[in-house]
CSV table of C-alpha atoms and ligand atoms in Angstrom, one decimal:
chain,number,residue,atom,x,y,z
R,132,MET,CA,-38.4,-122.5,10.3
R,133,ASP,CA,-36.3,-119.8,11.4
R,134,ILE,CA,-35.3,-117.0,8.9
R,135,ALA,CA,-32.7,-114.3,7.9
R,136,VAL,CA,-34.1,-110.9,6.8
R,137,LEU,CA,-32.1,-109.0,4.3
R,138,ALA,CA,-32.5,-105.3,4.1
R,139,SER,CA,-30.6,-102.4,2.8
R,140,GLY,CA,-32.7,-99.5,3.7
R,141,SER,CA,-35.3,-98.1,6.1
R,142,GLY,CA,-36.8,-101.6,7.1
R,143,THR,CA,-40.3,-100.8,7.4
R,144,ASN,CA,-41.2,-104.2,6.4
R,145,LEU,CA,-38.7,-105.9,8.7
R,146,GLN,CA,-40.5,-103.6,11.4
R,147,ALA,CA,-43.8,-105.2,10.2
R,148,LEU,CA,-42.4,-108.7,10.7
R,149,ILE,CA,-40.8,-108.0,14.0
R,150,ASP,CA,-44.3,-106.4,15.4
R,151,SER,CA,-46.1,-109.7,14.6
R,152,ALA,CA,-45.4,-111.4,17.8
R,153,ASP,CA,-45.6,-114.8,16.2
R,154,LEU,CA,-42.8,-114.1,13.8
R,155,ARG,CA,-40.2,-112.2,15.9
R,156,PRO,CA,-38.9,-115.4,17.4
R,157,HIS,CA,-38.1,-116.9,14.1
R,158,ILE,CA,-36.0,-114.1,13.0
R,159,ASN,CA,-32.3,-115.3,13.7
R,160,VAL,CA,-30.5,-112.4,12.1
R,161,VAL,CA,-30.9,-109.5,10.0
R,162,ILE,CA,-28.2,-108.9,7.4
R,163,SER,CA,-27.6,-105.6,5.5
R,164,ASP,CA,-24.9,-104.6,2.8
R,165,ASN,CA,-25.3,-101.2,4.2
R,166,ALA,CA,-23.9,-100.4,7.7
R,167,SER,CA,-26.1,-97.6,8.2
R,168,ALA,CA,-29.2,-99.0,7.2
R,169,ARG,CA,-32.2,-98.0,9.5
R,170,ALA,CA,-33.3,-101.5,9.3
R,171,LEU,CA,-30.3,-102.6,11.6
R,172,ASP,CA,-31.2,-100.3,14.4
R,173,ARG,CA,-34.8,-101.7,14.1
R,174,ALA,CA,-33.3,-105.1,14.7
R,175,ARG,CA,-30.9,-104.0,17.5
R,176,LYS,CA,-33.7,-102.5,19.3
R,177,CYS,CA,-35.2,-105.8,20.0
R,178,ASP,CA,-32.0,-107.6,20.5
R,179,ILE,CA,-32.0,-109.6,17.1
R,180,ASP,CA,-28.5,-110.2,15.7
R,181,VAL,CA,-27.3,-108.0,13.0
R,182,ARG,CA,-24.5,-108.6,10.5
R,183,VAL,CA,-23.2,-106.4,7.8
R,184,VAL,CA,-21.8,-107.8,4.5
R,185,ARG,CA,-20.2,-105.1,2.7
R,186,TRP,CA,-20.3,-105.3,-1.2
R,187,GLU,CA,-17.2,-103.3,-1.3
R,188,ASP,CA,-15.4,-106.2,0.6
R,189,HIS,CA,-15.8,-108.8,-2.1
R,190,PRO,CA,-14.5,-108.9,-5.7
R,191,ASP,CA,-17.7,-110.0,-7.3
R,192,ARG,CA,-21.2,-111.0,-6.8
R,193,GLU,CA,-20.4,-114.8,-6.2
R,194,SER,CA,-18.2,-114.0,-3.1
R,195,PHE,CA,-20.5,-111.4,-1.8
R,196,SER,CA,-23.3,-113.8,-2.1
R,197,ALA,CA,-21.6,-116.8,-0.6
R,198,ALA,CA,-20.4,-114.6,2.4
R,199,VAL,CA,-24.1,-113.7,2.8
R,200,ALA,CA,-25.2,-117.3,2.7
R,201,ASP,CA,-22.6,-118.4,5.2
R,202,VAL,CA,-23.9,-115.8,7.7
R,203,ILE,CA,-27.4,-117.2,7.0
R,204,GLU,CA,-26.4,-120.8,7.7
R,205,SER,CA,-24.4,-119.9,10.7
R,206,ALA,CA,-27.1,-118.2,12.2
R,207,GLY,CA,-29.3,-121.4,11.9
R,208,ALA,CA,-31.7,-119.9,9.4
R,209,LYS,CA,-33.2,-122.1,6.7
R,210,GLY,CA,-35.3,-119.5,5.1
R,211,VAL,CA,-34.4,-116.0,3.4
R,212,VAL,CA,-36.7,-113.1,3.5
R,213,LEU,CA,-35.7,-110.1,1.2
R,214,ALA,CA,-37.1,-106.8,2.6
R,215,GLY,CA,-35.7,-104.1,0.5
R,216,PHE,CA,-32.3,-105.7,-0.3
R,217,MET,CA,-30.9,-103.8,-3.0
R,218,ARG,CA,-28.2,-106.4,-4.1
R,219,ILE,CA,-28.9,-109.1,-6.7
R,220,LEU,CA,-27.6,-112.5,-5.3
R,221,SER,CA,-26.0,-115.0,-7.5
R,222,PRO,CA,-27.5,-118.1,-9.0
R,223,ALA,CA,-25.3,-120.3,-6.5
R,224,PHE,CA,-27.0,-118.4,-3.5
R,225,ILE,CA,-30.4,-119.1,-5.0
R,226,GLU,CA,-29.5,-122.8,-5.4
R,227,ARG,CA,-28.3,-122.9,-1.7
R,228,PHE,CA,-32.0,-122.1,-0.5
R,229,PRO,CA,-34.2,-123.9,-3.0
R,230,ASP,CA,-37.7,-122.4,-2.8
R,231,ARG,CA,-36.6,-120.9,0.5
R,232,ILE,CA,-36.1,-117.1,-0.5
R,233,LEU,CA,-39.1,-114.6,-0.4
R,234,ASN,CA,-39.1,-111.1,-2.0
R,235,ILE,CA,-41.6,-108.5,-1.7
R,236,HIS,CA,-42.1,-106.0,-4.6
R,237,PRO,CA,-44.0,-102.8,-5.1
R,238,SER,CA,-45.9,-103.7,-8.2
R,239,LEU,CA,-48.2,-106.2,-9.5
R,240,LEU,CA,-45.6,-108.4,-11.4
R,241,PRO,CA,-44.6,-109.1,-14.2
R,242,ALA,CA,-45.4,-105.4,-14.5
R,243,PHE,CA,-42.7,-103.0,-13.5
R,244,PRO,CA,-39.8,-105.3,-12.1
R,245,GLY,CA,-36.7,-103.4,-11.1
R,246,ALA,CA,-35.7,-100.8,-8.5
R,247,ARG,CA,-38.0,-98.0,-9.9
R,248,ALA,CA,-41.4,-99.8,-9.9
R,249,VAL,CA,-43.5,-97.0,-8.4
R,250,GLU,CA,-42.1,-94.5,-10.6
R,251,ALA,CA,-42.6,-96.7,-13.6
R,252,ALA,CA,-46.1,-97.3,-12.9
R,253,LEU,CA,-46.7,-93.6,-12.4
R,254,ASP,CA,-44.9,-92.9,-15.8
R,255,ARG,CA,-47.1,-95.4,-17.6
R,256,ARG,CA,-50.2,-94.0,-16.3
R,257,VAL,CA,-51.7,-97.2,-14.9
R,258,LYS,CA,-54.8,-97.0,-12.9
R,259,VAL,CA,-54.1,-100.0,-10.5
R,260,THR,CA,-50.7,-101.1,-9.3
R,261,GLY,CA,-49.9,-103.1,-6.2
R,262,VAL,CA,-47.7,-105.5,-4.3
R,263,THR,CA,-46.2,-108.9,-5.2
R,264,VAL,CA,-44.7,-111.6,-2.7
R,265,HIS,CA,-43.0,-114.2,-4.5
R,266,PHE,CA,-40.2,-116.9,-4.4
R,267,VAL,CA,-37.0,-115.8,-5.6
R,268,ASP,CA,-35.5,-117.5,-8.8
R,269,GLU,CA,-32.2,-116.6,-11.0
R,270,GLN,CA,-34.1,-113.6,-12.5
R,271,VAL,CA,-34.6,-110.1,-11.0
R,272,ASP,CA,-38.2,-109.7,-9.4
R,273,HIS,CA,-39.3,-113.1,-11.0
R,274,GLY,CA,-40.1,-116.4,-9.7
R,275,PRO,CA,-43.3,-118.2,-8.4
R,276,ILE,CA,-45.9,-115.7,-7.3
R,277,ILE,CA,-47.4,-116.2,-3.8
R,278,GLU,CA,-49.8,-113.4,-3.2
R,279,GLN,CA,-50.6,-110.1,-4.8
R,280,ALA,CA,-52.6,-107.1,-3.6
R,281,ALA,CA,-53.9,-104.2,-5.7
R,282,VAL,CA,-53.4,-100.6,-5.1
R,283,LEU,CA,-55.6,-97.8,-7.0
R,284,VAL,CA,-53.4,-95.1,-8.4
R,285,GLU,CA,-55.0,-91.6,-7.7
R,286,PRO,CA,-54.5,-88.8,-10.4
R,287,THR,CA,-52.8,-86.7,-7.7
R,288,ASP,CA,-50.3,-89.3,-6.7
R,289,THR,CA,-46.5,-88.6,-6.4
R,290,ILE,CA,-43.9,-91.3,-6.1
R,291,ALA,CA,-44.1,-90.6,-2.4
R,292,THR,CA,-47.8,-90.7,-1.8
R,293,LEU,CA,-48.1,-93.8,-4.0
R,294,HIS,CA,-45.3,-95.6,-2.4
R,295,GLU,CA,-46.6,-94.8,1.1
R,296,ARG,CA,-50.1,-96.5,0.1
R,297,ILE,CA,-48.3,-99.5,-1.3
R,298,GLN,CA,-46.1,-99.8,1.7
R,299,ARG,CA,-49.2,-99.9,4.1
R,300,VAL,CA,-50.5,-102.9,1.9
R,301,GLU,CA,-47.1,-104.5,2.2
R,302,HIS,CA,-47.1,-104.4,5.9
R,303,GLU,CA,-50.1,-106.5,6.1
R,304,LEU,CA,-49.3,-108.6,3.3
R,305,TYR,CA,-45.8,-109.6,3.9
R,306,PRO,CA,-46.2,-110.9,7.6
R,307,SER,CA,-49.3,-112.9,6.6
R,308,VAL,CA,-47.1,-114.8,3.8
R,309,VAL,CA,-44.0,-114.9,6.0
R,310,ARG,CA,-46.2,-116.6,8.6
R,311,ASP,CA,-47.1,-119.4,6.3
R,312,PHE,CA,-43.4,-119.6,5.2
R,313,VAL,CA,-42.1,-120.3,8.5
R,314,SER,CA,-44.9,-122.8,9.2
R,315,GLY,CA,-44.0,-124.8,6.1
R,316,ASN,CA,-47.3,-123.9,4.6
R,317,LEU,CA,-46.0,-122.9,1.2
R,318,VAL,CA,-45.4,-125.6,-1.4
R,319,VAL,CA,-44.0,-124.9,-5.0
R,320,GLU,CA,-45.4,-127.4,-7.4
R,321,ASN,CA,-44.4,-127.0,-11.2
R,322,GLY,CA,-43.9,-123.4,-10.7
R,323,ARG,CA,-47.1,-122.9,-8.8
R,324,VAL,CA,-47.4,-122.0,-5.1
R,325,ILE,CA,-50.0,-123.8,-3.0
R,326,ARG,CA,-50.8,-122.0,0.3
R,327,GLN,CA,-51.9,-124.9,2.5
C,409,GRF,C1,-40.4,-102.0,-0.3
C,409,GRF,O1,-41.2,-101.1,-0.9
C,409,GRF,C2,-40.3,-103.4,-1.1
C,409,GRF,O2,-41.5,-103.5,-1.9
C,409,GRF,C3,-39.2,-103.1,-2.0
C,409,GRF,O3,-38.1,-102.2,-1.2
C,409,GRF,C4,-39.0,-101.4,-0.3
C,409,GRF,C5,-38.5,-101.6,1.2
C,409,GRF,O4,-39.0,-100.7,2.0
C,409,GRF,N1,-38.4,-104.3,-2.4
C,409,GRF,P1,-38.7,-100.8,3.5
C,409,GRF,O5,-37.1,-100.8,3.6
C,409,GRF,O6,-39.1,-102.1,4.1
C,409,GRF,O7,-39.2,-99.8,4.3
């Protein structure tokens, strides 16, 4: 299965996918809502098609999401991989790609959903946080969990140091899950994911 990767920012997770030689040929397009996202440069550098769908060019979430979905389909991608995409997609978008949208989140969900997960974990003084890769449903940072990995929080951690250690784990975990995704080896049954 070919995929579209959606990214709004630096794109280090995209880079980890690109650097996986077996995954690179499956990335048909990289889409961003942010024309200056570093993720787009990473894609251009290895001749992957890039498209920008600007939030500001659309009257509402539905039409923005429909425009993104149209780009994905016209690129021939069947799967969607969110890698730091900072826009919430509409329920109609989720329905268009049933069990075919992955997300990576920097906490052990259901703890600390939302955009400030690393900061929230530090504020709550947890000893262990981590990474979750999950299928996306209509709720934010929610949906069938595929894999999780733990990261210990050090007493001296700042948001930057903890996020850096979390990202090192992300860059191992995401390619391994996306590999199973593109191979059709992830099956959702009754809200539970089976990695075949
Ligand atoms: C990652 O930490 C990911 O968990 C979260 O957004 C961040 C994206 O980082 N969803 P990058 O753009 O891949 O470097």
